[in-house]
Every structure is written in structure tokens, then in C-alpha cells.
Amino acid sequence: MSNFKWCHGPSCHKDKTQDRVRGSKGSKVLRTRKIKQQTERSWYRPNDFMNYFCSVGCYNNFAHKHIERIVAIAPRNTPLETPIEDPIKETNETNYGHRYTSTHIKLKGVDTQAE
Ligand SMILES: [Zn+2]
């Protein structure tokens, strides 16, 4: 049983690496990489984008090529908001005398907005 997917990178088959070379002498090609689906492993996640791409570069190439269609899946025409308590500013000083300010932000209540 073959348990793999082909990389979805639109130019995966154009990267000049030895592992992509396939075919017999005189009719060699650069072929899209296979991604083994290690479904029997405990760490396997079905929705991981790396199940579909051999590298982050191929994932980026895919996203750049199809970005309009990707965002059309879940368009965001208004911003989302997360209710928070009033932020608390705190001035700190290191042992070397350097002073810096940090802001503590605490979420308010339960987030009821969809992702
Ligand atoms: Zn690829």
C-alpha cells in the first residue's frame, strides 16, 4: 500500500536536487517529491500542512500562487476582537540598572467569538 501524497508546491519539480531525479538514462526528469504519510505514528496530525508539502518553501510558493482563493475560503471583512482587562503597566529594573516597562494583558471572561 502506498501511503503518500505528492508535494503540492507548484514548482517542486523544478528544484534541481538529486533526490528529484527520476527516469532511465536518456529520459531523465525532475519529479515532484513524495511526502510519506506516517499515519501510524503517534505524532501524526491529519491537518498538518506539512503532510502536503515537502518544505516550507513549497508551501509558500503554493500560498503565493493561490492566495486569493485561499482567503476566499474564510474571508475576513471585519476585525476580530478579544475582550481584555485594562492592561497593567509595570516598570522593571535589571541588576545592571537598565529600566524597562512591560505591559500585562489578561483576557476577560470567555472568548465567544469564532476563530
Ligand atoms: Zn515540494
PDB file of C-alpha atoms and ligand atoms in Angstrom:
ATOM      1  CA  MET A   1       0.000   0.000   0.000  1.00  0.00           C
ATOM      2  CA  SER A   2       1.374   3.353  -0.943  1.00  0.00           C
ATOM      3  CA  ASN A   3       0.701   5.858   1.779  1.00  0.00           C
ATOM      4  CA  PHE A   4       1.994   9.138   0.433  1.00  0.00           C
ATOM      5  CA  LYS A   5       0.928  12.399  -1.117  1.00  0.00           C
ATOM      6  CA  TRP A   6       2.654  14.364  -3.854  1.00  0.00           C
ATOM      7  CA  CYS A   7       4.042  17.719  -2.799  1.00  0.00           C
ATOM      8  CA  HIS A   8       1.595  20.462  -3.804  1.00  0.00           C
ATOM      9  CA  GLY A   9       4.340  23.027  -4.391  1.00  0.00           C
ATOM     10  CA  PRO A  10       3.730  24.429  -7.899  1.00  0.00           C
ATOM     11  CA  SER A  11       7.437  24.382  -8.771  1.00  0.00           C
ATOM     12  CA  CYS A  12       8.629  21.476  -6.627  1.00  0.00           C
ATOM     13  CA  HIS A  13       9.504  19.578  -9.829  1.00  0.00           C
ATOM     14  CA  LYS A  14      11.827  22.388 -10.943  1.00  0.00           C
ATOM     15  CA  ASP A  15      14.190  22.370  -7.955  1.00  0.00           C
ATOM     16  CA  LYS A  16      17.471  20.858  -9.069  1.00  0.00           C
ATOM     17  CA  THR A  17      18.151  18.316  -6.326  1.00  0.00           C
ATOM     18  CA  GLN A  18      19.468  14.773  -6.722  1.00  0.00           C
ATOM     19  CA  ASP A  19      16.507  13.195  -4.911  1.00  0.00           C
ATOM     20  CA  ARG A  20      14.103  14.571  -7.541  1.00  0.00           C
ATOM     21  CA  VAL A  21      15.922  12.960 -10.483  1.00  0.00           C
ATOM     22  CA  ARG A  22      13.922  10.051 -11.892  1.00  0.00           C
ATOM     23  CA  GLY A  23      13.713   8.051 -15.106  1.00  0.00           C
ATOM     24  CA  SER A  24      16.094   5.985 -17.178  1.00  0.00           C
ATOM     25  CA  LYS A  25      19.248   7.165 -18.902  1.00  0.00           C
ATOM     26  CA  GLY A  26      18.448   9.478 -21.797  1.00  0.00           C
ATOM     27  CA  SER A  27      14.991  10.358 -20.463  1.00  0.00           C
ATOM     28  CA  LYS A  28      15.639  11.774 -17.010  1.00  0.00           C
ATOM     29  CA  VAL A  29      13.219  14.144 -15.300  1.00  0.00           C
ATOM     30  CA  LEU A  30      12.952  16.204 -12.139  1.00  0.00           C
ATOM     31  CA  ARG A  31       9.870  14.879 -10.348  1.00  0.00           C
ATOM     32  CA  THR A  32       7.691  16.349  -7.624  1.00  0.00           C
ATOM     33  CA  ARG A  33       8.644  14.926  -4.223  1.00  0.00           C
ATOM     34  CA  LYS A  34       6.528  12.376  -2.377  1.00  0.00           C
ATOM     35  CA  ILE A  35       5.593  13.009   1.234  1.00  0.00           C
ATOM     36  CA  LYS A  36       5.265   9.834   3.241  1.00  0.00           C
ATOM     37  CA  GLN A  37       2.132   9.849   5.400  1.00  0.00           C
ATOM     38  CA  GLN A  38       3.218   8.366   8.683  1.00  0.00           C
ATOM     39  CA  THR A  39      -0.313   7.756   9.921  1.00  0.00           C
ATOM     40  CA  GLU A  40       0.783   5.005  12.321  1.00  0.00           C
ATOM     41  CA  ARG A  41       2.977   7.451  14.286  1.00  0.00           C
ATOM     42  CA  SER A  42       1.629   8.976  17.479  1.00  0.00           C
ATOM     43  CA  TRP A  43       2.790  12.437  16.381  1.00  0.00           C
ATOM     44  CA  TYR A  44       0.951  12.282  13.030  1.00  0.00           C
ATOM     45  CA  ARG A  45      -1.585  15.092  12.646  1.00  0.00           C
ATOM     46  CA  PRO A  46      -4.036  14.732   9.724  1.00  0.00           C
ATOM     47  CA  ASN A  47      -4.458  18.503   9.289  1.00  0.00           C
ATOM     48  CA  ASP A  48      -0.761  19.388   9.330  1.00  0.00           C
ATOM     49  CA  PHE A  49       0.069  21.360   6.171  1.00  0.00           C
ATOM     50  CA  MET A  50       3.418  19.600   6.037  1.00  0.00           C
ATOM     51  CA  ASN A  51       1.518  16.433   5.041  1.00  0.00           C
ATOM     52  CA  TYR A  52       1.009  18.156   1.692  1.00  0.00           C
ATOM     53  CA  PHE A  53       4.299  19.963   1.156  1.00  0.00           C
ATOM     54  CA  CYS A  54       7.900  18.729   1.147  1.00  0.00           C
ATOM     55  CA  SER A  55       9.200  22.038   2.506  1.00  0.00           C
ATOM     56  CA  VAL A  56       8.099  25.412   3.823  1.00  0.00           C
ATOM     57  CA  GLY A  57       9.379  26.858   0.535  1.00  0.00           C
ATOM     58  CA  CYS A  58       6.917  24.716  -1.461  1.00  0.00           C
ATOM     59  CA  TYR A  59       4.142  25.701   0.960  1.00  0.00           C
ATOM     60  CA  ASN A  60       4.973  29.398   0.470  1.00  0.00           C
ATOM     61  CA  ASN A  61       5.043  29.009  -3.318  1.00  0.00           C
ATOM     62  CA  PHE A  62       1.591  27.398  -3.191  1.00  0.00           C
ATOM     63  CA  ALA A  63       0.227  30.139  -0.910  1.00  0.00           C
ATOM     64  CA  HIS A  64       1.669  32.906  -3.108  1.00  0.00           C
ATOM     65  CA  LYS A  65       0.170  31.365  -6.232  1.00  0.00           C
ATOM     66  CA  HIS A  66      -3.302  30.729  -4.730  1.00  0.00           C
ATOM     67  CA  ILE A  67      -3.655  33.406  -2.045  1.00  0.00           C
ATOM     68  CA  GLU A  68      -6.858  34.923  -3.480  1.00  0.00           C
ATOM     69  CA  ARG A  69      -8.602  31.528  -3.456  1.00  0.00           C
ATOM     70  CA  ILE A  70      -7.212  30.646  -0.020  1.00  0.00           C
ATOM     71  CA  VAL A  71      -8.588  33.752   1.697  1.00  0.00           C
ATOM     72  CA  ALA A  72     -11.883  33.308  -0.167  1.00  0.00           C
ATOM     73  CA  ILE A  73     -12.409  30.154   1.938  1.00  0.00           C
ATOM     74  CA  ALA A  74     -12.873  32.292   5.055  1.00  0.00           C
ATOM     75  CA  PRO A  75     -12.944  35.995   4.127  1.00  0.00           C
ATOM     76  CA  ARG A  76     -12.289  38.499   6.932  1.00  0.00           C
ATOM     77  CA  ASN A  77     -14.040  41.790   6.225  1.00  0.00           C
ATOM     78  CA  THR A  78     -14.197  42.926   9.835  1.00  0.00           C
ATOM     79  CA  PRO A  79     -11.593  42.558  12.566  1.00  0.00           C
ATOM     80  CA  LEU A  80     -11.961  40.089  15.406  1.00  0.00           C
ATOM     81  CA  GLU A  81     -11.649  41.316  18.983  1.00  0.00           C
ATOM     82  CA  THR A  82     -10.745  39.639  22.235  1.00  0.00           C
ATOM     83  CA  PRO A  83     -12.077  41.285  25.407  1.00  0.00           C
ATOM     84  CA  ILE A  84      -9.310  42.096  27.911  1.00  0.00           C
ATOM     85  CA  GLU A  85      -8.983  43.642  31.349  1.00  0.00           C
ATOM     86  CA  ASP A  86      -7.402  47.131  31.416  1.00  0.00           C
ATOM     87  CA  PRO A  87      -3.684  46.497  30.770  1.00  0.00           C
ATOM     88  CA  ILE A  88      -1.346  46.961  33.743  1.00  0.00           C
ATOM     89  CA  LYS A  89       1.991  48.679  33.042  1.00  0.00           C
ATOM     90  CA  GLU A  90       4.928  47.765  35.215  1.00  0.00           C
ATOM     91  CA  THR A  91       8.354  49.386  35.318  1.00  0.00           C
ATOM     92  CA  ASN A  92      11.199  46.965  35.971  1.00  0.00           C
ATOM     93  CA  GLU A  93      14.896  47.440  36.612  1.00  0.00           C
ATOM     94  CA  THR A  94      17.595  44.882  35.919  1.00  0.00           C
ATOM     95  CA  ASN A  95      20.536  44.217  38.256  1.00  0.00           C
ATOM     96  CA  TYR A  96      22.589  46.369  35.861  1.00  0.00           C
ATOM     97  CA  GLY A  97      20.322  49.385  36.286  1.00  0.00           C
ATOM     98  CA  HIS A  98      18.563  49.096  32.928  1.00  0.00           C
ATOM     99  CA  ARG A  99      14.907  50.139  33.255  1.00  0.00           C
ATOM    100  CA  TYR A 100      12.185  48.793  31.025  1.00  0.00           C
ATOM    101  CA  THR A 101       8.403  48.730  31.004  1.00  0.00           C
ATOM    102  CA  SER A 102       6.286  45.679  30.463  1.00  0.00           C
ATOM    103  CA  THR A 103       2.547  45.509  29.994  1.00  0.00           C
ATOM    104  CA  HIS A 104       0.467  42.692  31.443  1.00  0.00           C
ATOM    105  CA  ILE A 105      -2.574  41.805  29.392  1.00  0.00           C
ATOM    106  CA  LYS A 106      -5.178  39.490  30.845  1.00  0.00           C
ATOM    107  CA  LEU A 107      -8.084  38.080  28.844  1.00  0.00           C
ATOM    108  CA  LYS A 108     -11.518  38.949  30.132  1.00  0.00           C
ATOM    109  CA  GLY A 109     -14.093  36.208  30.567  1.00  0.00           C
ATOM    110  CA  VAL A 110     -14.608  33.510  27.976  1.00  0.00           C
ATOM    111  CA  ASP A 111     -13.914  34.103  24.304  1.00  0.00           C
ATOM    112  CA  THR A 112     -17.198  33.501  22.498  1.00  0.00           C
ATOM    113  CA  GLN A 113     -16.092  34.623  19.033  1.00  0.00           C
ATOM    114  CA  ALA A 114     -15.435  32.034  16.406  1.00  0.00           C
ATOM    115  CA  GLU A 115     -11.887  31.644  15.173  1.00  0.00           C
TER     116      GLU A 115
HETATM  117 ZN    ZN B   1       7.929  20.274  -2.779  1.00  0.00          ZN
END
